[in-house]
CSV table of C-alpha atoms in Angstrom, one decimal:
chain,number,residue,atom,x,y,z
A,22,UNK,CA,155.5,-119.8,-85.3
A,23,UNK,CA,159.0,-118.7,-86.6
A,24,UNK,CA,161.2,-121.1,-88.3
A,25,UNK,CA,163.8,-120.6,-85.7
A,26,UNK,CA,161.6,-122.0,-82.9
A,27,UNK,CA,160.1,-124.9,-84.9
A,28,UNK,CA,161.2,-127.1,-82.3
A,29,UNK,CA,160.3,-125.3,-79.2
A,30,UNK,CA,157.8,-127.8,-78.2
A,31,UNK,CA,160.3,-130.2,-76.9
A,32,UNK,CA,162.0,-127.3,-74.9
A,33,UNK,CA,158.7,-126.6,-73.2
A,34,UNK,CA,158.1,-130.4,-72.5
A,35,UNK,CA,161.8,-130.4,-70.8
A,36,UNK,CA,161.0,-127.4,-68.7
A,37,UNK,CA,157.8,-129.0,-67.6
A,38,UNK,CA,159.6,-132.5,-66.7
A,39,UNK,CA,162.2,-130.1,-64.6
A,40,UNK,CA,159.6,-128.5,-62.8
A,41,UNK,CA,157.9,-131.9,-61.8
A,42,UNK,CA,161.2,-132.8,-60.9
A,43,UNK,CA,161.7,-129.9,-58.5
A,44,UNK,CA,158.3,-130.3,-57.2
A,45,UNK,CA,159.0,-133.9,-56.5
A,46,UNK,CA,162.2,-133.0,-54.6
A,47,UNK,CA,160.4,-130.1,-52.7
A,48,UNK,CA,157.7,-132.6,-51.8
A,49,UNK,CA,159.8,-135.3,-50.7
A,50,UNK,CA,161.9,-132.8,-48.7
A,51,UNK,CA,158.8,-131.6,-46.9
A,52,UNK,CA,157.8,-135.0,-45.9
A,53,UNK,CA,161.3,-136.5,-44.8
A,54,UNK,CA,163.1,-133.6,-43.3
A,55,UNK,CA,161.3,-133.0,-39.7
A,56,UNK,CA,159.7,-129.6,-39.4
A,57,UNK,CA,162.0,-128.5,-36.4
A,58,UNK,CA,165.0,-129.4,-38.3
A,59,UNK,CA,167.3,-126.2,-38.7
A,60,UNK,CA,165.6,-124.2,-36.1
A,61,UNK,CA,168.6,-123.7,-33.6
A,62,UNK,CA,171.3,-125.3,-36.0
A,63,UNK,CA,171.8,-128.1,-38.4
A,64,UNK,CA,170.1,-130.7,-36.3
A,65,UNK,CA,166.7,-131.6,-35.1
A,66,UNK,CA,165.5,-129.6,-32.1
A,67,UNK,CA,163.5,-132.5,-30.6
A,68,UNK,CA,167.1,-134.2,-30.2
A,69,UNK,CA,167.6,-131.9,-27.2
A,70,UNK,CA,164.5,-133.3,-25.4
A,71,UNK,CA,165.6,-137.0,-26.6
A,72,UNK,CA,168.8,-136.5,-24.9
A,73,UNK,CA,166.9,-135.0,-21.8
A,74,UNK,CA,164.7,-138.1,-21.4
A,75,UNK,CA,167.2,-140.5,-20.3
A,76,UNK,CA,166.4,-141.5,-16.6
A,77,UNK,CA,168.7,-140.1,-13.6
A,78,UNK,CA,170.2,-143.1,-11.8
A,79,UNK,CA,172.4,-141.1,-9.4
A,80,UNK,CA,170.2,-139.1,-7.1
A,81,UNK,CA,172.9,-136.7,-6.0
A,82,UNK,CA,174.0,-135.8,-2.5
A,83,UNK,CA,171.4,-133.3,-2.0
A,84,UNK,CA,168.8,-135.9,-2.3
A,85,UNK,CA,170.5,-138.2,0.3
A,86,UNK,CA,170.3,-135.1,2.7
A,87,UNK,CA,166.7,-134.9,2.5
A,88,UNK,CA,166.0,-137.6,4.7
A,89,UNK,CA,169.8,-138.6,6.0
A,90,UNK,CA,171.5,-136.2,8.3
A,91,UNK,CA,174.7,-136.5,6.0
A,92,UNK,CA,176.1,-133.2,7.2
A,93,UNK,CA,176.5,-134.6,10.7
A,94,UNK,CA,177.9,-137.9,9.5
A,95,UNK,CA,180.6,-136.3,7.6
A,96,UNK,CA,181.2,-133.4,9.7
A,97,UNK,CA,184.7,-132.5,10.2
A,98,UNK,CA,186.2,-135.6,8.5
A,99,UNK,CA,188.3,-135.9,5.5
A,100,UNK,CA,185.5,-137.4,3.6
A,101,UNK,CA,183.3,-134.1,3.9
A,102,UNK,CA,183.2,-133.3,0.5
A,103,UNK,CA,183.0,-137.0,-1.0
A,104,UNK,CA,179.6,-137.6,-2.5
A,105,UNK,CA,177.4,-140.2,-0.8
A,106,UNK,CA,177.2,-142.3,-4.2
A,107,UNK,CA,181.0,-142.5,-4.4
A,108,UNK,CA,180.8,-145.3,-2.1
A,109,UNK,CA,177.2,-146.3,-1.6
A,110,UNK,CA,176.6,-146.7,-5.5
A,111,UNK,CA,173.8,-145.4,-7.7
A,112,UNK,CA,170.8,-144.7,-5.7
A,113,UNK,CA,168.2,-142.7,-7.4
A,114,UNK,CA,165.7,-145.6,-7.4
A,115,UNK,CA,166.2,-145.6,-3.6
A,116,UNK,CA,165.9,-142.0,-3.4
A,117,UNK,CA,162.6,-142.3,-5.4
A,118,UNK,CA,161.2,-144.9,-3.1
A,119,UNK,CA,163.2,-145.7,-0.1
A,120,UNK,CA,161.3,-149.0,0.8
A,121,UNK,CA,161.6,-150.5,-2.7
A,122,UNK,CA,165.1,-150.3,-3.5
A,123,UNK,CA,167.5,-150.7,-0.3
A,124,UNK,CA,171.1,-149.4,-0.8
A,125,UNK,CA,173.6,-152.4,-1.2
A,126,UNK,CA,175.7,-153.5,1.8
A,127,UNK,CA,179.4,-152.2,1.6
A,128,UNK,CA,182.4,-154.3,1.7
A,129,UNK,CA,184.7,-152.0,3.4
A,130,UNK,CA,188.0,-153.3,2.6
A,131,UNK,CA,187.9,-153.3,-1.2
A,132,UNK,CA,185.9,-150.0,-1.2
A,133,UNK,CA,188.8,-148.1,0.8
A,134,UNK,CA,191.7,-149.7,-0.9
A,135,UNK,CA,190.0,-148.4,-4.3
A,136,UNK,CA,191.1,-145.0,-3.5
A,137,UNK,CA,193.5,-145.4,-0.7
A,138,UNK,CA,195.7,-148.3,-1.7
A,139,UNK,CA,199.2,-147.3,-2.5
A,140,UNK,CA,199.8,-146.4,-6.4
A,141,UNK,CA,202.9,-144.2,-7.2
A,142,UNK,CA,200.9,-142.5,-10.1
A,143,UNK,CA,198.4,-141.0,-7.1
A,144,UNK,CA,199.5,-137.6,-5.9
A,145,UNK,CA,201.7,-137.9,-3.0
A,146,UNK,CA,199.4,-135.8,-0.8
A,147,UNK,CA,196.7,-138.3,-1.1
A,148,UNK,CA,196.7,-140.7,2.0
A,149,UNK,CA,197.5,-144.0,0.7
A,150,UNK,CA,198.6,-147.4,2.5
A,151,UNK,CA,199.9,-150.8,1.6
A,152,UNK,CA,196.7,-152.7,2.6
A,153,UNK,CA,198.4,-156.0,3.4
A,154,UNK,CA,201.3,-154.3,5.8
A,155,UNK,CA,199.3,-151.7,7.0
A,156,UNK,CA,196.2,-153.8,8.1
A,157,UNK,CA,197.3,-157.4,8.7
A,158,UNK,CA,194.0,-158.7,8.0
A,159,UNK,CA,191.9,-156.4,10.0
A,160,UNK,CA,189.1,-154.4,8.6
A,161,UNK,CA,189.6,-151.0,7.9
A,162,UNK,CA,186.4,-150.0,9.8
A,163,UNK,CA,188.0,-151.4,12.9
A,164,UNK,CA,190.1,-148.5,13.5
A,165,UNK,CA,188.7,-146.0,10.9
A,166,UNK,CA,185.4,-144.1,10.8
A,167,UNK,CA,184.4,-144.5,7.3
A,168,UNK,CA,182.0,-141.1,7.3
A,169,UNK,CA,184.4,-138.9,9.1
A,170,UNK,CA,188.0,-140.5,9.0
A,171,UNK,CA,190.8,-138.3,10.6
A,172,UNK,CA,192.5,-136.2,7.9
B,20,UNK,CA,141.7,-146.3,-67.6
B,21,UNK,CA,143.4,-143.8,-69.5
B,22,UNK,CA,145.1,-140.6,-67.9
B,23,UNK,CA,146.2,-138.1,-70.1
B,24,UNK,CA,149.3,-136.2,-69.5
B,25,UNK,CA,147.7,-132.9,-68.4
B,26,UNK,CA,145.5,-134.8,-66.0
B,27,UNK,CA,148.5,-136.6,-64.6
B,28,UNK,CA,150.5,-133.5,-64.4
B,29,UNK,CA,147.8,-131.6,-62.4
B,30,UNK,CA,147.0,-134.3,-60.2
B,31,UNK,CA,150.7,-135.3,-59.0
B,32,UNK,CA,151.1,-131.5,-58.6
B,33,UNK,CA,148.2,-131.4,-56.0
B,34,UNK,CA,149.4,-134.6,-54.4
B,35,UNK,CA,153.0,-133.3,-53.6
B,36,UNK,CA,151.8,-130.0,-52.4
B,37,UNK,CA,149.0,-131.4,-50.2
B,38,UNK,CA,151.1,-134.2,-48.5
B,39,UNK,CA,154.0,-131.9,-47.9
B,40,UNK,CA,152.0,-129.4,-46.3
B,41,UNK,CA,150.2,-132.1,-44.2
B,42,UNK,CA,153.5,-133.6,-43.3
B,43,UNK,CA,154.8,-130.3,-42.1
B,44,UNK,CA,151.8,-129.4,-40.2
B,45,UNK,CA,151.8,-132.9,-38.3
B,46,UNK,CA,155.5,-132.7,-37.4
B,47,UNK,CA,155.0,-129.2,-36.1
B,48,UNK,CA,152.3,-130.7,-33.9
B,49,UNK,CA,154.1,-133.8,-32.8
B,50,UNK,CA,157.3,-132.4,-31.7
B,51,UNK,CA,158.1,-130.6,-28.1
B,52,UNK,CA,160.0,-127.5,-28.2
B,53,UNK,CA,162.8,-127.7,-25.2
B,54,UNK,CA,163.6,-124.3,-25.1
B,55,UNK,CA,160.0,-123.5,-24.0
B,56,UNK,CA,160.5,-125.8,-21.1
B,57,UNK,CA,160.0,-123.7,-17.8
B,58,UNK,CA,162.6,-124.7,-15.6
B,59,UNK,CA,165.8,-124.6,-18.3
B,60,UNK,CA,166.7,-121.7,-20.1
B,61,UNK,CA,168.8,-123.1,-22.9
B,62,UNK,CA,170.1,-119.7,-23.8
B,63,UNK,CA,171.6,-119.0,-20.5
B,64,UNK,CA,174.2,-121.8,-20.0
B,65,UNK,CA,177.4,-122.8,-21.6
B,66,UNK,CA,178.7,-125.9,-20.2
B,67,UNK,CA,182.5,-126.8,-19.5
B,68,UNK,CA,184.3,-129.0,-17.5
B,69,UNK,CA,187.4,-128.6,-15.2
B,70,UNK,CA,189.8,-131.5,-14.6
B,71,UNK,CA,192.5,-131.2,-12.3
B,72,UNK,CA,195.2,-133.9,-12.8
B,73,UNK,CA,196.9,-133.3,-9.5
B,74,UNK,CA,193.8,-134.4,-7.7
B,75,UNK,CA,193.0,-137.5,-9.8
B,76,UNK,CA,193.7,-141.0,-7.8
B,77,UNK,CA,192.6,-143.1,-10.4
B,78,UNK,CA,190.0,-144.7,-8.3
B,79,UNK,CA,187.8,-145.2,-11.7
B,80,UNK,CA,184.3,-144.2,-9.9
B,81,UNK,CA,183.7,-142.0,-12.5
B,82,UNK,CA,184.2,-144.7,-15.1
B,83,UNK,CA,181.8,-146.9,-13.4
B,84,UNK,CA,179.2,-144.1,-12.5
B,85,UNK,CA,179.2,-143.2,-16.1
B,86,UNK,CA,178.6,-146.7,-17.3
B,87,UNK,CA,175.7,-146.9,-15.2
B,88,UNK,CA,173.9,-143.7,-15.3
B,89,UNK,CA,174.0,-143.6,-19.3
B,90,UNK,CA,173.7,-147.4,-20.1
B,91,UNK,CA,176.9,-147.8,-21.8
B,92,UNK,CA,177.6,-151.4,-22.9
B,93,UNK,CA,179.4,-153.3,-20.5
B,94,UNK,CA,182.5,-154.3,-22.6
B,95,UNK,CA,185.8,-153.1,-21.6
B,96,UNK,CA,186.1,-150.9,-25.3
B,97,UNK,CA,182.9,-149.0,-24.6
B,98,UNK,CA,183.4,-145.7,-22.7
B,99,UNK,CA,182.0,-142.2,-22.5
B,100,UNK,CA,184.5,-141.4,-19.9
B,101,UNK,CA,187.8,-143.3,-19.0
B,102,UNK,CA,191.1,-142.8,-17.2
B,103,UNK,CA,194.6,-143.2,-18.5
B,104,UNK,CA,197.7,-143.6,-16.5
B,105,UNK,CA,200.7,-142.0,-18.0
B,106,UNK,CA,204.2,-143.7,-16.9
B,107,UNK,CA,207.3,-141.9,-18.1
B,108,UNK,CA,210.2,-143.8,-16.9
B,109,UNK,CA,213.5,-142.3,-15.4
B,110,UNK,CA,215.7,-140.9,-17.8
B,111,UNK,CA,218.6,-143.3,-19.2
B,112,UNK,CA,221.7,-141.4,-18.7
B,113,UNK,CA,223.8,-143.3,-20.5
B,114,UNK,CA,221.9,-142.6,-23.7
B,115,UNK,CA,221.0,-138.7,-23.2
B,116,UNK,CA,219.4,-138.8,-26.7
B,117,UNK,CA,216.8,-141.5,-25.8
B,118,UNK,CA,213.3,-140.1,-25.9
B,119,UNK,CA,211.1,-140.2,-22.8
B,120,UNK,CA,208.2,-142.2,-24.3
B,121,UNK,CA,205.3,-142.2,-21.9
B,122,UNK,CA,203.6,-145.6,-21.5
B,123,UNK,CA,199.9,-145.3,-21.3
B,124,UNK,CA,197.5,-147.8,-20.0
B,125,UNK,CA,193.8,-148.0,-19.3
B,126,UNK,CA,192.9,-151.5,-18.0
B,127,UNK,CA,188.8,-151.6,-18.7
B,128,UNK,CA,189.0,-148.0,-18.9
B,129,UNK,CA,190.6,-147.7,-15.3
B,130,UNK,CA,186.9,-148.9,-14.1
B,131,UNK,CA,188.3,-151.1,-11.4
B,132,UNK,CA,191.3,-149.0,-10.4
B,133,UNK,CA,195.1,-149.7,-11.8
B,134,UNK,CA,197.2,-152.4,-11.0
B,135,UNK,CA,200.5,-151.0,-9.4
B,136,UNK,CA,202.6,-152.5,-12.2
B,137,UNK,CA,205.3,-150.2,-12.7
B,138,UNK,CA,208.7,-150.2,-10.9
B,139,UNK,CA,209.0,-147.6,-7.9
B,140,UNK,CA,212.1,-146.2,-9.2
B,141,UNK,CA,213.4,-142.5,-8.7
B,142,UNK,CA,213.3,-140.1,-11.5
B,143,UNK,CA,209.7,-141.8,-12.9
B,144,UNK,CA,206.6,-139.9,-13.4
B,145,UNK,CA,203.4,-141.1,-13.5
B,146,UNK,CA,199.8,-139.6,-13.2
B,147,UNK,CA,196.3,-140.4,-14.2
B,148,UNK,CA,194.3,-138.5,-17.0
B,149,UNK,CA,190.5,-138.8,-16.8
B,150,UNK,CA,189.4,-138.3,-20.6
B,151,UNK,CA,185.9,-137.5,-21.9
B,152,UNK,CA,184.3,-135.8,-24.8
B,153,UNK,CA,185.9,-132.4,-25.0
B,154,UNK,CA,182.5,-130.6,-25.8
B,155,UNK,CA,184.2,-128.7,-28.6
B,156,UNK,CA,182.9,-125.7,-29.8
B,157,UNK,CA,184.0,-126.2,-33.0
B,158,UNK,CA,184.0,-130.0,-33.1
B,159,UNK,CA,185.2,-131.8,-35.9
B,160,UNK,CA,182.7,-134.6,-35.5
B,161,UNK,CA,179.8,-132.2,-36.0
B,162,UNK,CA,181.5,-130.7,-39.3
B,163,UNK,CA,181.5,-134.4,-41.0
B,164,UNK,CA,178.2,-135.6,-39.6
B,165,UNK,CA,176.3,-136.0,-43.2
B,166,UNK,CA,173.0,-135.8,-41.7
B,167,UNK,CA,173.0,-133.4,-38.8
B,168,UNK,CA,172.7,-136.4,-36.3
B,169,UNK,CA,175.6,-134.8,-34.1
B,170,UNK,CA,175.4,-131.1,-33.2
B,171,UNK,CA,176.7,-128.5,-30.9
B,172,UNK,CA,173.6,-127.6,-28.8
B,173,UNK,CA,172.9,-124.0,-27.8
B,174,UNK,CA,174.2,-124.6,-24.4
B,175,UNK,CA,177.6,-125.9,-25.5
B,176,UNK,CA,177.2,-129.5,-25.2
B,177,UNK,CA,177.9,-131.9,-28.6
B,178,UNK,CA,175.0,-134.2,-28.6
B,179,UNK,CA,173.9,-137.3,-30.8
B,180,UNK,CA,170.3,-137.6,-32.3
B,181,UNK,CA,170.2,-141.3,-32.2
B,182,UNK,CA,166.9,-141.3,-34.2
B,183,UNK,CA,168.8,-139.5,-37.1
B,184,UNK,CA,172.3,-141.1,-36.9
B,185,UNK,CA,172.8,-143.4,-39.8
B,186,UNK,CA,175.9,-145.2,-38.2
B,187,UNK,CA,178.0,-144.1,-40.9
B,188,UNK,CA,181.3,-143.7,-38.5
B,189,UNK,CA,182.6,-140.3,-39.9
B,190,UNK,CA,182.4,-138.8,-36.9
B,191,UNK,CA,184.0,-141.7,-34.9
B,192,UNK,CA,187.2,-141.2,-37.4
B,193,UNK,CA,187.1,-137.6,-37.2
B,194,UNK,CA,187.2,-137.1,-33.3
B,195,UNK,CA,190.8,-136.1,-32.4
B,196,UNK,CA,190.3,-137.4,-28.6
B,197,UNK,CA,189.0,-140.9,-29.5
B,198,UNK,CA,185.7,-140.3,-27.5
B,199,UNK,CA,183.1,-141.8,-29.7
B,200,UNK,CA,182.1,-145.5,-30.3
B,201,UNK,CA,179.2,-147.2,-32.2
B,202,UNK,CA,176.9,-148.9,-29.8
B,203,UNK,CA,176.3,-152.5,-30.8
B,204,UNK,CA,172.8,-152.5,-29.9
B,205,UNK,CA,171.4,-149.8,-31.9
B,206,UNK,CA,174.3,-149.6,-34.6
B,207,UNK,CA,174.4,-145.7,-34.0
B,208,UNK,CA,177.1,-143.4,-32.6
B,209,UNK,CA,177.4,-142.8,-28.8
B,210,UNK,CA,179.6,-140.5,-26.8
B,211,UNK,CA,179.7,-138.4,-23.5
B,212,UNK,CA,176.3,-136.1,-23.4
B,213,UNK,CA,177.8,-134.4,-20.4
B,214,UNK,CA,175.0,-136.1,-18.6
B,215,UNK,CA,172.6,-133.7,-20.4
B,216,UNK,CA,169.4,-135.2,-18.7
B,217,UNK,CA,171.2,-134.4,-15.4
B,218,UNK,CA,172.7,-130.9,-15.9
B,219,UNK,CA,169.3,-129.7,-17.3
B,220,UNK,CA,167.6,-130.5,-14.4
B,221,UNK,CA,170.0,-128.8,-12.0
B,222,UNK,CA,172.2,-131.9,-11.1
B,223,UNK,CA,175.9,-132.3,-11.8
B,224,UNK,CA,177.3,-134.8,-14.0
B,225,UNK,CA,177.5,-138.5,-12.8
B,226,UNK,CA,181.3,-138.6,-13.0
B,227,UNK,CA,181.5,-135.2,-10.9
B,228,UNK,CA,178.9,-136.4,-8.6
B,229,UNK,CA,181.1,-139.5,-7.7
B,230,UNK,CA,184.4,-138.3,-7.9
B,231,UNK,CA,185.7,-138.5,-4.2
B,232,UNK,CA,188.4,-135.8,-4.6
B,233,UNK,CA,186.9,-133.1,-6.6
B,234,UNK,CA,189.2,-133.8,-9.6
B,235,UNK,CA,186.2,-133.1,-12.0
B,236,UNK,CA,184.0,-130.2,-11.8
B,237,UNK,CA,181.1,-129.1,-14.3
B,238,UNK,CA,180.9,-125.6,-14.7
B,239,UNK,CA,178.7,-123.1,-16.5
B,240,UNK,CA,180.6,-120.3,-18.2
B,241,UNK,CA,177.6,-118.3,-18.6
B,242,UNK,CA,176.8,-118.3,-15.1
B,243,UNK,CA,179.1,-115.1,-13.8
B,244,UNK,CA,178.7,-116.9,-10.2
B,245,UNK,CA,180.0,-120.3,-11.1
B,246,UNK,CA,183.2,-121.3,-9.3
B,247,UNK,CA,184.8,-122.6,-12.7
B,248,UNK,CA,185.6,-118.8,-13.6
B,249,UNK,CA,187.8,-118.6,-10.2
B,250,UNK,CA,189.4,-122.2,-11.1
B,251,UNK,CA,190.5,-121.0,-14.4
B,252,UNK,CA,191.6,-117.8,-13.5
B,253,UNK,CA,193.9,-119.3,-10.4
B,254,UNK,CA,195.0,-122.4,-12.4
B,255,UNK,CA,197.5,-122.9,-15.1
B,256,UNK,CA,194.8,-124.7,-17.4
B,257,UNK,CA,195.3,-126.4,-20.6
B,258,UNK,CA,193.1,-128.2,-23.1
B,259,UNK,CA,193.9,-131.3,-25.2
B,260,UNK,CA,195.5,-130.9,-28.6
B,261,UNK,CA,194.9,-127.0,-28.7
B,262,UNK,CA,196.9,-127.1,-32.0
B,263,UNK,CA,193.9,-128.6,-33.7
B,264,UNK,CA,191.5,-125.4,-32.6
B,265,UNK,CA,188.9,-127.6,-31.6
B,266,UNK,CA,187.6,-125.0,-29.1
B,267,UNK,CA,187.6,-127.6,-26.4
B,268,UNK,CA,185.8,-126.7,-23.3
B,269,UNK,CA,187.4,-129.4,-20.9
B,270,UNK,CA,190.0,-127.6,-19.4
B,271,UNK,CA,192.9,-129.7,-17.6
B,272,UNK,CA,195.2,-128.3,-14.8
B,273,UNK,CA,198.6,-129.8,-14.4
B,274,UNK,CA,198.4,-131.2,-17.9
B,275,UNK,CA,201.7,-132.8,-18.9
B,276,UNK,CA,203.3,-132.3,-22.1
B,277,UNK,CA,203.2,-136.0,-23.2
B,278,UNK,CA,199.6,-136.3,-22.7
B,279,UNK,CA,197.9,-136.7,-26.2
């Protein structure tokens, strides 16, 4: 061995140690990073499925129309484009099994006032009333048809 | 027992290579592939929302529906969507330089409506602004996530990988719209997922489903037949904080300059 490389053995040892370090890193990375990470971007592809797995709670108006004649009920009125669950609440459980989960009874007055009580921040074109002065204790449904009120 | 260095290095190398390969193989087997799902082609959608401020009546149905649909904690400071009321008082003519500072309130996110608390004076202006994650195409929140737990999905929705989130809260600070919160039950971040579990099944989002005036409308920008194209063409739309170049995909019609 030439004199200049007299101490080369510890360089070899250093290189080996470095190599072991790299292997350790690659091994740990292979174990810890999921295989589907980075396929479509800097994320786990399986996370898309995880997000899809949440149960649906609002069935949607199309599901209501499968059993109920919603089109006839809403026809011609100002509520024709209002989704059923806007007033009746989340009903996917009822849509899945109509007998097991009955939709709750509705309390008309609070429900109507939520949208039709006067508030200056509401668009002026939206029909609004002062519930006390307008109804004087009567229920909204005494005069108005909830499903198809006059526009 | 004695192991010489040569033996140790050989064994360690074998161990690393074999366990790594097995881990890769197992993960490949264990994970499902959503883009292979037959009913939803992730490459054919690019989701957005159109919000018409001139139609919003501040009833709070969207907030309520979102809480139920997405199992958002009940407390009045966890929201995936909420409604703000802006009130800009009449200009004070005696001090013409006075700024018209808007007052903004959102009692319980607007979930139970808005009490009529402001004077009905002439010259004042008030309106409702529904807020939600803007589903940015260049999201600040995604850029700061150190572990890849939040990401822009190929169909244009900013999603959270709850299994991967370490709860570091960088994204909560990074979101310029304040749309993120830490779920106290899991200590991971949560935000509007644009009802990803619904829109990938052909349903609209819970908030759009219950909005009685159609002030919110989900749109698919990659579907040429989607009505959102016509809405965007025929309305004067704006996004929130356009100066931040976040690539927001929540388009507002009738957005007032005072809205932040």
